[in-house]
Tab-separated table of C-alpha atoms and ligand atoms in Angstrom:
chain	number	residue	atom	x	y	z
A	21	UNK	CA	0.000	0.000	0.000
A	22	UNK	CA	1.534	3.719	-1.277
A	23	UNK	CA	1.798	6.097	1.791
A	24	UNK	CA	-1.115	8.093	-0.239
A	25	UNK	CA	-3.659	5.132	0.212
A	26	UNK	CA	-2.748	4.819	3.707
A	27	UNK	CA	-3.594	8.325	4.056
A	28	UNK	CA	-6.965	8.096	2.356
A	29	UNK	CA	-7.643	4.566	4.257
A	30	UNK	CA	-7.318	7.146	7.246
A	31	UNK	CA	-8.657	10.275	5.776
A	32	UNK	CA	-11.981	8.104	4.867
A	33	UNK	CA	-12.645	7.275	8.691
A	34	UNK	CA	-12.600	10.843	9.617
A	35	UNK	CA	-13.752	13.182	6.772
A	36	UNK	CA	-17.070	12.185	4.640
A	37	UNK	CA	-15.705	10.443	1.662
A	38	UNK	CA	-12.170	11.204	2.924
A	39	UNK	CA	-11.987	15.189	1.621
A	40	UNK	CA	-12.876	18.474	3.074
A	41	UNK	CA	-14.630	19.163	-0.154
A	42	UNK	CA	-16.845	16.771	-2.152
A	43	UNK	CA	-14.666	17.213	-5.787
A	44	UNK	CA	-10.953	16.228	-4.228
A	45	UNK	CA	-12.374	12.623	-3.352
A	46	UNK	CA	-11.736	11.465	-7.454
A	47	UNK	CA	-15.759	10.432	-7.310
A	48	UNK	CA	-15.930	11.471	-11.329
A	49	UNK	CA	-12.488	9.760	-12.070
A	50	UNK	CA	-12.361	6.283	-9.563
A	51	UNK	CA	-8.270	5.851	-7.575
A	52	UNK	CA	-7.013	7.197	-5.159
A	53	UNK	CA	-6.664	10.971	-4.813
A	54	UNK	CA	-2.954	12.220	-4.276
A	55	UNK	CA	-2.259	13.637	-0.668
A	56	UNK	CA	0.294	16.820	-1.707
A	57	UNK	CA	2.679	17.103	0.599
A	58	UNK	CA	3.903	20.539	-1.139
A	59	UNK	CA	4.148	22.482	-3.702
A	60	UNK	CA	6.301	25.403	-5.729
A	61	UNK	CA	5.941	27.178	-9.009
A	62	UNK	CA	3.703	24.905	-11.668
A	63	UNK	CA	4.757	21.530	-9.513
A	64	UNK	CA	3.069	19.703	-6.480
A	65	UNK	CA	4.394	16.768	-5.037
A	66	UNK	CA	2.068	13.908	-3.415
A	67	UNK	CA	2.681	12.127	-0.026
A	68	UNK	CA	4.988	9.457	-1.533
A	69	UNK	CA	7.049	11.984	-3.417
A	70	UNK	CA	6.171	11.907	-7.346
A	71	UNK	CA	6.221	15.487	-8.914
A	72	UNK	CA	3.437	16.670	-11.146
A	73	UNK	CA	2.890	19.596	-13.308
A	74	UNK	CA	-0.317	20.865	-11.591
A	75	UNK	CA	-3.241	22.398	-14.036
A	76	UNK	CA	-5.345	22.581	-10.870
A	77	UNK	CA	-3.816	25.365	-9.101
A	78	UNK	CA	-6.434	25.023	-5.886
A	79	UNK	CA	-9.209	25.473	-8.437
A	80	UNK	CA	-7.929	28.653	-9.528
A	81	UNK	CA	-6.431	30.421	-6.654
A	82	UNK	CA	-2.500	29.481	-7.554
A	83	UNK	CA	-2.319	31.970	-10.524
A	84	UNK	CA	1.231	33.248	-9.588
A	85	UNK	CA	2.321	29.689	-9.341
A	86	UNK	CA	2.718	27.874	-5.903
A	87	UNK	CA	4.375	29.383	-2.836
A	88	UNK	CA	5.627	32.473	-4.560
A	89	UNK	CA	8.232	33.924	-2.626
A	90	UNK	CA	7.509	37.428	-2.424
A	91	UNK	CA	4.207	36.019	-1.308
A	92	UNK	CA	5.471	33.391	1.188
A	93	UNK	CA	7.969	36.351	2.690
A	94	UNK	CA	5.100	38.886	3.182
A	95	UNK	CA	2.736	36.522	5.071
A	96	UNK	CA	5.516	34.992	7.409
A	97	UNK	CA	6.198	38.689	8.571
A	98	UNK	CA	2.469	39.091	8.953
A	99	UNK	CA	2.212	35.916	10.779
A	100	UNK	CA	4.759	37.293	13.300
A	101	UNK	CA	2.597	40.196	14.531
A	102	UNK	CA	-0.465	37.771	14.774
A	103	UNK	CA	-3.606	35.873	12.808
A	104	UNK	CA	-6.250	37.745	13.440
A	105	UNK	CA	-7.744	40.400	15.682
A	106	UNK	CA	-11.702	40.765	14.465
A	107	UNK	CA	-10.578	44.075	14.610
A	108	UNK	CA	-10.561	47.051	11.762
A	109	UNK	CA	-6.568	46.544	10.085
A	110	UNK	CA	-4.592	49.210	7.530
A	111	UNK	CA	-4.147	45.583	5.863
A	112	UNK	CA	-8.412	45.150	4.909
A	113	UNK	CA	-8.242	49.038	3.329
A	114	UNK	CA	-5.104	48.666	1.544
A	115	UNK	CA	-6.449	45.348	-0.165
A	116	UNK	CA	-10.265	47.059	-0.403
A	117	UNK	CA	-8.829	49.705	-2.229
A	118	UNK	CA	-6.831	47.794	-4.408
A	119	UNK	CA	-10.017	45.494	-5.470
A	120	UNK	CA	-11.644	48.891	-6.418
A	121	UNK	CA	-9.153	50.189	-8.492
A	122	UNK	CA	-9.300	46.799	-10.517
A	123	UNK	CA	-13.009	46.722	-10.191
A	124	UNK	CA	-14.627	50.031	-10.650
A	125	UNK	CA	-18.108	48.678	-10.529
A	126	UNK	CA	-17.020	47.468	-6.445
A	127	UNK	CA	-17.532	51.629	-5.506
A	128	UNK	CA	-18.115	49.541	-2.034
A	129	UNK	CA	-17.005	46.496	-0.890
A	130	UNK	CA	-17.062	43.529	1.656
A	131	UNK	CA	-14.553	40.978	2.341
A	132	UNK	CA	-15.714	37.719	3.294
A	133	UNK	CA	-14.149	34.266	3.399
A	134	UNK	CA	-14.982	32.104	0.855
A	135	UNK	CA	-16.609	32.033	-2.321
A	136	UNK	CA	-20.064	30.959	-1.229
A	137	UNK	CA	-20.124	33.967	1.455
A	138	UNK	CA	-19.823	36.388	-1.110
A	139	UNK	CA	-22.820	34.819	-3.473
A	140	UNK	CA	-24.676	34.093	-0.775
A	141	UNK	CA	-24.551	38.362	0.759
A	142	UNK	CA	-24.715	39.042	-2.810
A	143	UNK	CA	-28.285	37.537	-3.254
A	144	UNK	CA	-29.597	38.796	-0.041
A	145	UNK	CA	-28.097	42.322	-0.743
A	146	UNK	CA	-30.310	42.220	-4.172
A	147	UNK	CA	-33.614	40.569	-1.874
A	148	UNK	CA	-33.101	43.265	0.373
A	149	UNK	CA	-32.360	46.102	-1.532
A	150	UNK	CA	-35.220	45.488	-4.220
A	151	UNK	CA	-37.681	44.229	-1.859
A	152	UNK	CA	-37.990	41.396	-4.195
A	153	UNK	CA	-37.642	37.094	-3.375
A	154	UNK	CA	-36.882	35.555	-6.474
A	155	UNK	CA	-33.648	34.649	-8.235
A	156	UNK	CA	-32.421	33.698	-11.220
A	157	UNK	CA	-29.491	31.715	-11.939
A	158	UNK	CA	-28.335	29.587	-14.873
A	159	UNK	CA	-28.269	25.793	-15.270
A	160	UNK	CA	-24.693	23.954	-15.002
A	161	UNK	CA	-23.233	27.173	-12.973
A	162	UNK	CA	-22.071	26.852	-9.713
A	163	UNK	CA	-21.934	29.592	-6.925
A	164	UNK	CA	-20.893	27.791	-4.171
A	165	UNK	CA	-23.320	26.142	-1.429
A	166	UNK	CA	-25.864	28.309	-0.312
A	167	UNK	CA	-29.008	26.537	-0.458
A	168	UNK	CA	-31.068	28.478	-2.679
A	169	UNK	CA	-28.297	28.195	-5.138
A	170	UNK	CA	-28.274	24.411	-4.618
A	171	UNK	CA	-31.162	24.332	-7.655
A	172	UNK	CA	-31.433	22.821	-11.001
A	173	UNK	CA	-33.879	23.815	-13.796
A	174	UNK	CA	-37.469	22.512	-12.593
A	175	UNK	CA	-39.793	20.716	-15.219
A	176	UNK	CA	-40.461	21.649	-18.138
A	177	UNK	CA	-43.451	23.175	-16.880
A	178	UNK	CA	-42.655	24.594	-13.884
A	179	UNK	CA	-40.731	27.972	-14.039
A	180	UNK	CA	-39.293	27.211	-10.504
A	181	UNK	CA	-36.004	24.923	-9.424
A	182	UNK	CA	-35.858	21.715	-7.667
A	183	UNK	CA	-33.068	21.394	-4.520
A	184	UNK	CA	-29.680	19.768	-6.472
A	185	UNK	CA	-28.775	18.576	-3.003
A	186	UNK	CA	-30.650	16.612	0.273
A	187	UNK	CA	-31.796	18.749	2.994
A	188	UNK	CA	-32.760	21.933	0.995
A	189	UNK	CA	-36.259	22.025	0.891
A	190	UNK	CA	-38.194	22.860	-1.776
A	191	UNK	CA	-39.745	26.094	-0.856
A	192	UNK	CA	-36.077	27.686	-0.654
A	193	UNK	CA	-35.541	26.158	-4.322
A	194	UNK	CA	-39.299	27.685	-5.286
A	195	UNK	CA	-37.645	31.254	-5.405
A	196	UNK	CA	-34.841	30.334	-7.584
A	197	UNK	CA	-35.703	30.133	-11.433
A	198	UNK	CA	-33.420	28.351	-13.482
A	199	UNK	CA	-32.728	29.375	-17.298
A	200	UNK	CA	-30.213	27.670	-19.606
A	201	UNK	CA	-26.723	29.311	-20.267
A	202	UNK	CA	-26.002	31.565	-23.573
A	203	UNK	CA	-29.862	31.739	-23.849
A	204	UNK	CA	-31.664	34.912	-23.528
A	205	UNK	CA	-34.592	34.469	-25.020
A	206	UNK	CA	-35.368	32.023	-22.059
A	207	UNK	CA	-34.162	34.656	-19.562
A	208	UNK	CA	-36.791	37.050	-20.745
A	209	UNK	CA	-39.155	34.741	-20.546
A	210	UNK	CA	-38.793	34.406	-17.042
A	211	UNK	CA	-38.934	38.203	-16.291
A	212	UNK	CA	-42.738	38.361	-18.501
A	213	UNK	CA	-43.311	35.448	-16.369
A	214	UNK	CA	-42.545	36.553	-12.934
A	215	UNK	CA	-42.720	40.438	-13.476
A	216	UNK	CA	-41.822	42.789	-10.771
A	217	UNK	CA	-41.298	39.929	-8.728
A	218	UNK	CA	-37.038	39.282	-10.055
A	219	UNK	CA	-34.621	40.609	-7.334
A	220	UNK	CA	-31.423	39.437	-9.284
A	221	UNK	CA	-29.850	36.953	-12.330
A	222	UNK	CA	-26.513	35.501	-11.027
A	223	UNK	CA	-24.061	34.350	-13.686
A	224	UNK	CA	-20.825	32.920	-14.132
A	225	UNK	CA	-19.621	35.671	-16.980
A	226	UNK	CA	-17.337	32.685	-18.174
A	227	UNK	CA	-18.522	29.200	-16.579
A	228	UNK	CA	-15.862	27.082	-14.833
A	229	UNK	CA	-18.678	24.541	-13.733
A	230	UNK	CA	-19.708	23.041	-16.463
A	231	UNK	CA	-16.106	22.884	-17.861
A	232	UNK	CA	-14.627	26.167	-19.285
A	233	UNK	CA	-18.067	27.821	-21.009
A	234	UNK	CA	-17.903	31.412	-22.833
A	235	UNK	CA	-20.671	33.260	-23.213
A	236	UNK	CA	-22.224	33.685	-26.130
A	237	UNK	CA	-22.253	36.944	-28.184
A	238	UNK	CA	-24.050	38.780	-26.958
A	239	UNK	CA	-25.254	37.356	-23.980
A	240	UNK	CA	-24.050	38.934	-21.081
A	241	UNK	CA	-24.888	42.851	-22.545
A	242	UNK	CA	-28.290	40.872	-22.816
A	243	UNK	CA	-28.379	40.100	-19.226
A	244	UNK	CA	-27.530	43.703	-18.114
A	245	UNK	CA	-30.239	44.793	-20.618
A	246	UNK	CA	-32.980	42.826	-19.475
A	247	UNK	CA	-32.020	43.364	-15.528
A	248	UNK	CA	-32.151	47.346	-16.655
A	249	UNK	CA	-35.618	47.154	-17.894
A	250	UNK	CA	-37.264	45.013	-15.256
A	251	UNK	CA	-35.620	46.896	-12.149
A	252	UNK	CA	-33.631	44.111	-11.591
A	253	UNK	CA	-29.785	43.475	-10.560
A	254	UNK	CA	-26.925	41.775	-12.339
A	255	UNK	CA	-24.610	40.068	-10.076
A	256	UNK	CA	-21.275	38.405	-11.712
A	257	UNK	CA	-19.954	35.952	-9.976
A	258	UNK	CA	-16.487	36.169	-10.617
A	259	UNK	CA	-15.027	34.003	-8.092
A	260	UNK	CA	-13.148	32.062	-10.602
A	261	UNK	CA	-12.955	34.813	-13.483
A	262	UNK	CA	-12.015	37.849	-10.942
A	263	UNK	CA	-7.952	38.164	-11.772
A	264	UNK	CA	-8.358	35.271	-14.214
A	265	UNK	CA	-9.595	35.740	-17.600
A	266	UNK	CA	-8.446	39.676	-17.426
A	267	UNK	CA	-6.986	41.789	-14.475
A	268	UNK	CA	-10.696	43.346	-13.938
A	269	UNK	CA	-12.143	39.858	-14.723
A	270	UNK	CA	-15.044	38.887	-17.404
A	271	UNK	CA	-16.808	42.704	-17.059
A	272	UNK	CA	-13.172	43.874	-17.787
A	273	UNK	CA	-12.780	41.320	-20.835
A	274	UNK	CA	-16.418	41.650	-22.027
A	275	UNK	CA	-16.856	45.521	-20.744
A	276	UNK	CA	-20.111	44.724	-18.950
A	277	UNK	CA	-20.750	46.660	-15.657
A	278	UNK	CA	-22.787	44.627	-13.428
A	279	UNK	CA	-24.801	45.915	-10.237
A	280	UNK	CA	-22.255	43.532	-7.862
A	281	UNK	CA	-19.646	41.461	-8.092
A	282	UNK	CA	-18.574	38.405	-6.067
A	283	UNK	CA	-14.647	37.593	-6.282
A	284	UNK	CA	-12.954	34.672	-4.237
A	285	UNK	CA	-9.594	32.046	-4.953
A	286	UNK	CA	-7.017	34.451	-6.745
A	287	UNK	CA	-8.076	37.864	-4.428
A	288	UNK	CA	-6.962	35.899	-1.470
A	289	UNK	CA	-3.568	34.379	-3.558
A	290	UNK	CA	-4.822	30.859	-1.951
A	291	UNK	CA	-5.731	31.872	1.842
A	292	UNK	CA	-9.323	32.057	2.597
A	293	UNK	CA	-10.738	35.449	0.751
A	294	UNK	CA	-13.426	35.998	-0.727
A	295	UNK	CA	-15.464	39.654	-1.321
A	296	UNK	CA	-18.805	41.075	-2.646
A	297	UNK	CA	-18.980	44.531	-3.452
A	298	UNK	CA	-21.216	46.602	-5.958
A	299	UNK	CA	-23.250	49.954	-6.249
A	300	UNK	CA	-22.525	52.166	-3.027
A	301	UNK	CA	-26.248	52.922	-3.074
A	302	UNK	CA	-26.849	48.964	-2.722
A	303	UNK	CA	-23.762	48.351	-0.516
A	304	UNK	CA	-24.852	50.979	1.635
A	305	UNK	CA	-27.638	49.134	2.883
A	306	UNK	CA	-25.112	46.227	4.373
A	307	UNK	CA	-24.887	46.224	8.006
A	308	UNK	CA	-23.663	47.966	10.592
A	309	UNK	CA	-24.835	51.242	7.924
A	310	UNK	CA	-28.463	49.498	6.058
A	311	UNK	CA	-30.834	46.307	7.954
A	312	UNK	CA	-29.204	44.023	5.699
A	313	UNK	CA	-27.236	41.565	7.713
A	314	UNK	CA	-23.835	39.746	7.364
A	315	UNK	CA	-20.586	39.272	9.291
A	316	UNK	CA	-17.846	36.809	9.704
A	317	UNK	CA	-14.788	35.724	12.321
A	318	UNK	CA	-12.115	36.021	10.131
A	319	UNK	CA	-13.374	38.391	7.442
A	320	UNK	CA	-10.382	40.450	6.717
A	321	UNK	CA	-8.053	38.446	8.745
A	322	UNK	CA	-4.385	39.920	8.301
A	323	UNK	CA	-2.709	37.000	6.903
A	324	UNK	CA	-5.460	36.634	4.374
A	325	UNK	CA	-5.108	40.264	3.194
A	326	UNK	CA	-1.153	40.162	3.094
A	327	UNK	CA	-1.372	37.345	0.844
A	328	UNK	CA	-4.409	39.049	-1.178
A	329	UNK	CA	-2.171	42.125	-1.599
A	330	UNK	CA	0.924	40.893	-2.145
A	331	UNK	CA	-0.603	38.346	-5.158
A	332	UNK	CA	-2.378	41.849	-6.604
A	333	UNK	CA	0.648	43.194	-6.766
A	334	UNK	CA	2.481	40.873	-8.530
A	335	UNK	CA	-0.623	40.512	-11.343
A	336	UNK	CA	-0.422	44.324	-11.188
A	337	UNK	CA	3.017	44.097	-12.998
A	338	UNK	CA	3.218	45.562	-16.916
A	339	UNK	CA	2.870	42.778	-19.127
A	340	UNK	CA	1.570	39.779	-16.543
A	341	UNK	CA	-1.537	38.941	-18.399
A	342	UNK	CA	-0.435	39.053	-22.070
A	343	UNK	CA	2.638	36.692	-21.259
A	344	UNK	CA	-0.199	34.400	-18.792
A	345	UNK	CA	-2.261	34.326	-21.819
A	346	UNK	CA	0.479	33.900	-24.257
A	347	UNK	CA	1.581	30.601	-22.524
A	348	UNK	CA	-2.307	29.255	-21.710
A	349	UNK	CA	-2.273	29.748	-25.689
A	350	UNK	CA	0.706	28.060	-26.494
A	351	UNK	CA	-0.730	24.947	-24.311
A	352	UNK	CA	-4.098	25.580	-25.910
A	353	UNK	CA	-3.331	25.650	-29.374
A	354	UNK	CA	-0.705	23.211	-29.253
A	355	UNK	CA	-3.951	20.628	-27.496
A	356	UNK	CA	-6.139	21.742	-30.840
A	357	UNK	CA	-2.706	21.159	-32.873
A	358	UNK	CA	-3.148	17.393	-31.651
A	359	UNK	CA	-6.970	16.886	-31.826
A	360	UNK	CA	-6.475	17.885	-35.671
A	361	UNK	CA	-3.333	15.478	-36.028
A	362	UNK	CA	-4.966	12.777	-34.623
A	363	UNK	CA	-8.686	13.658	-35.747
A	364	UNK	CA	-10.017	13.323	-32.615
A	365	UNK	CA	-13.604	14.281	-31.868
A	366	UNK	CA	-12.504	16.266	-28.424
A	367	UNK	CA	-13.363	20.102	-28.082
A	368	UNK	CA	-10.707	22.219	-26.240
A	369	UNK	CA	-12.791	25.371	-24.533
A	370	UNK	CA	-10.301	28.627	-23.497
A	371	UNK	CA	-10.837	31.678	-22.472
A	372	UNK	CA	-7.078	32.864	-21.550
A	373	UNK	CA	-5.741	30.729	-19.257
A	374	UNK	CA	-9.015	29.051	-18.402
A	375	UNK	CA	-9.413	25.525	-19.921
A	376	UNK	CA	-11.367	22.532	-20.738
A	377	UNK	CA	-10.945	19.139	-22.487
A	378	UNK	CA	-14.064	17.802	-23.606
A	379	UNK	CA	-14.284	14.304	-24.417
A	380	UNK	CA	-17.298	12.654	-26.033
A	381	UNK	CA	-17.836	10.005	-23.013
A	382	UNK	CA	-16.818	10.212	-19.456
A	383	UNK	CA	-14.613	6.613	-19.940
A	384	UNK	CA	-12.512	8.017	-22.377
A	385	UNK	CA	-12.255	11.389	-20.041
A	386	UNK	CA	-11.488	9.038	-16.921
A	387	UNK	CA	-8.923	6.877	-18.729
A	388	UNK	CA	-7.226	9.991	-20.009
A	389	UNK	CA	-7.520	11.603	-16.638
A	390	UNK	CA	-5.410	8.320	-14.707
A	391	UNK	CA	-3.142	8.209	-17.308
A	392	UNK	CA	-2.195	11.805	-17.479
A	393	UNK	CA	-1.664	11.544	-13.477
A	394	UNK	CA	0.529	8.600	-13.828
A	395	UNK	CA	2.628	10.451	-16.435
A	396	UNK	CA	2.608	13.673	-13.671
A	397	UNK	CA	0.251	15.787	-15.268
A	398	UNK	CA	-2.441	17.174	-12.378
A	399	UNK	CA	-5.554	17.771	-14.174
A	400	UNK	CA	-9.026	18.277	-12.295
A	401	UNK	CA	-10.428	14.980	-11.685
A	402	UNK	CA	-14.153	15.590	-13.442
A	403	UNK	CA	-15.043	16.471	-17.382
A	404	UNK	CA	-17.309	19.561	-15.752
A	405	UNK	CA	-14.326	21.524	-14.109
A	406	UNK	CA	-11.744	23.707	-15.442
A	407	UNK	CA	-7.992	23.919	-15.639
A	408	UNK	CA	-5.447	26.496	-15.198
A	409	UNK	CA	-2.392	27.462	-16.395
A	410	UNK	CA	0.001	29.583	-13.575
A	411	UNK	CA	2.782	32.218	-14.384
A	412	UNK	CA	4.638	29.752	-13.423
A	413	UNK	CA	4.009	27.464	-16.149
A	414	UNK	CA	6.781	28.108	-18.053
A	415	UNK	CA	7.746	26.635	-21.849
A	416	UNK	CA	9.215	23.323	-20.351
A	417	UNK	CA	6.236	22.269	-18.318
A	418	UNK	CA	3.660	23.311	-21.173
A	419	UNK	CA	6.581	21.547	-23.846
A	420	UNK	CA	6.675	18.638	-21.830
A	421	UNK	CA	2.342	18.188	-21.124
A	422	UNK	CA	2.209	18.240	-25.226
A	423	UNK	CA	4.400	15.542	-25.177
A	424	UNK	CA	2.657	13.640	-22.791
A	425	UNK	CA	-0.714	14.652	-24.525
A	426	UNK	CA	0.613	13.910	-27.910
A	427	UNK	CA	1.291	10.128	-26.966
A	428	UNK	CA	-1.979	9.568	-24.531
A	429	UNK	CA	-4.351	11.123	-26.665
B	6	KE4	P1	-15.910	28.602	-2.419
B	6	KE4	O1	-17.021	28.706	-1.393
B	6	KE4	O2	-15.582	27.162	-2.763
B	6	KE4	O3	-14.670	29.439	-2.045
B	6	KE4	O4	-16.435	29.292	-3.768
B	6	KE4	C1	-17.628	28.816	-4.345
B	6	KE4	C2	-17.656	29.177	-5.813
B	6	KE4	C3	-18.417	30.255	-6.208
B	6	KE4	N1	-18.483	30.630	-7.510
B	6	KE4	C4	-17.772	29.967	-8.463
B	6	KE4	C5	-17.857	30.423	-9.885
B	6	KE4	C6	-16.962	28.853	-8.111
B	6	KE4	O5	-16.271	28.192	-9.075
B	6	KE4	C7	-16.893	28.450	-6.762
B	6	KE4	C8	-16.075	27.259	-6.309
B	6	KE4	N2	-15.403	26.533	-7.356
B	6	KE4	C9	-15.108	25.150	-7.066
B	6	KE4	C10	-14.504	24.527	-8.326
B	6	KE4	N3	-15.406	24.445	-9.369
B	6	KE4	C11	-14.185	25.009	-5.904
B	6	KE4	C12	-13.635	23.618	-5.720
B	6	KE4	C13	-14.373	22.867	-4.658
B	6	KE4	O6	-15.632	22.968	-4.579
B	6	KE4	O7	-13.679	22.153	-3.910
């Protein structure tokens, strides 16, 4: 027995399914998942020391590459003058302001600590603010695990979601509506159906959950028209696109100013950040200053922020996004290079250094997936995820995955 399945023969008595979240536990892929016992630049290395080029980066998050010096230097310091003080820091407005200059649409902001924090104040900032109960949100995107975003798309005849998961119950999931992606047409369908009665449409302005999706033409400056008309709010969820597909994220990339944003993984450079921020007149209404409530422990904590700023920095840098996007393309295209060699009938989805392989059947995913690993490429164990390529991917890992691609494929 490897050192990693004696890990996850252990891990599996104490955590459900043997992970701290549901993905890491291979369920799409079958094997044993790698413990990583570190990490540095584009490479981890697992619990019984083989070295991988990682394409996972903690889900997004790792964008500078891992343990980044300046990075690991700034939060040791930090670490020395304590963790965390639930306490007002220099630290929380340096970073704040920061996130504003980047996101000009964030005139306020609120920093939370995780992903599904900032979707979930996000949606009851929209409730509250229009007066309104029902959401809308799009099939196949994820925005972490509040339960009213736990839905999928209801009947065919009913306009309202069922619960995707046990123990929401089905008057939370009655509130959310649930349209397909890239389809607009179904969107303002909804808002004739429900009128007056929409308090927001969340959206993943480039899904990661479904595998790497863009939007369609179109689409999103259909969103923001049809949330316009019917006194409704657009909220991005950028937790995956914030710092990723553009410095100012998708409403950078697609110019698209939505009424709030919700960022996560890169603003915290891998510690636990996440933020939600908008319209002052909206954010305004966020306790202690408005009656709509939220708060948090470790919201803000110093270490957090150091990290946050110190990883904003770095992507701040002249020229950091054209040469990330200049080696996600030289992966990319050299991926679509093979599928036309080899005439495969695989679809490889970008949007800068956002990426999916799609496979026509999950076998032929899964037995590309193990035998990728084996060959120490780290790619995200399910069809419906994306991958990422760090700064720190350089032209020998990317060189050296084509290789490995070139003779698995
Ligand atoms: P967290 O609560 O996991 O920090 O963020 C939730 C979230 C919100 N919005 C988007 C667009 C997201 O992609 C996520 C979380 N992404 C998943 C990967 N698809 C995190 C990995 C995991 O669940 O372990």
């Amino acid at each position: 027995m490897t050192f990693n399945q004696q890990l996850f023969k252990e891990s599996l008595t104490i955590f459900p399914g043997g992970v701290n979240s549901p993905v890491r536990a291979y369920g799409a892929v079958g094997g044993t998942p790698p413990f990583i016992a570190r990490a540095k630049g584009a490479k981890l290395w697992d619990a019984d020391g083989k070295e991988y080029i990682d394409y996972v980066g903690s889900w997004g998050p790792a964008i500078l590459g891992h343990a980044d010096p300046k990075v690991v230097a700034a939060v040791q310091e930090a670490a020395a003058n304590g963790f965390s003080f639930g306490a007002p820091t220099e630290l929380e407005t340096r970073l704040g302001l920061m996130v504003r200059q980047i996101f000009p649409s964030m005139e306020k902001l609120r920093f939370v600590s995780s992903g599904t924090e900032a979707t979930m104040s996000a949606v009851r900032v929209a409730r509250g603010a229009t007066g309104r109960d029902k959401i809308i949100k799009f099939e196949g995107c994820y925005h972490g695990h509040a339960d009213f975003l736990l839905v999928e798309a209801g009947s065919g005849a009913a306009t309202f979601g069922n619960p995707s998961s046990a123990g929401v119950p089905k008057d939370f999931a009655k509130l959310t509506l649930v349209a397909p992606y890239n389809n607009i047409d179904a969107v303002e369908k909804l808002f004739q159906q429900n009128k007056n009665e929409i308090a927001c449409v969340i959206v993943e302005p480039v899904v990661g959950n479904m595998g790497c999706v863009p939007p369609a033409p179109g689409f999103l400056q259909g969103l923001r028209d049809l949330c316009t008309t019917h006194g409704a709010l657009l909220i991005f969820d950028e937790v995956m696109t914030g710092f990723r597909v553009a410095r100012g994220g998708a409403q950078e990339l697609y110019n698209i100013k939505p009424d709030l944003t919700c960022l996560g993984k890169i603003i915290g450079g891998g510690l636990p950040v996440g933020a939600y921020g908008g319209r002052k007149d909206l954010m305004d209404q966020v306790a202690p200053l408005g009656k709509i409530y939220q708060a948090g422990t470790l919201s803000g904590n110093p270490l957090a922020m150091t990290a946050g700023i110190k990883t904003l920095e770095q992507l701040a840098q002249k020229g950091v996004y054209e040469k990330l996007n200049e080696q996600s393309a030289r992966l990319t295209n050299g991926i679509k290079n093979i599928l036309e060699k080899k005439k495969l009938p695989y679809r490889l989805q970008s949007v800068g250094s956002m990426w999916t392989l799609f496979m026509d059947n999950n076998d032929r995913f899964k037995k590309f997936f193990h035998t990728a690993l084996d060959k120490g490429i780290y790619l995200p164990p399910s069809q419906f995820e994306a991958a990422f390529v760090s700064l720190a991917h350089k032209n020998e890992e990317i060189d050296h995955t084509l290789v490995v691609f070139e003779a698995i494929l």
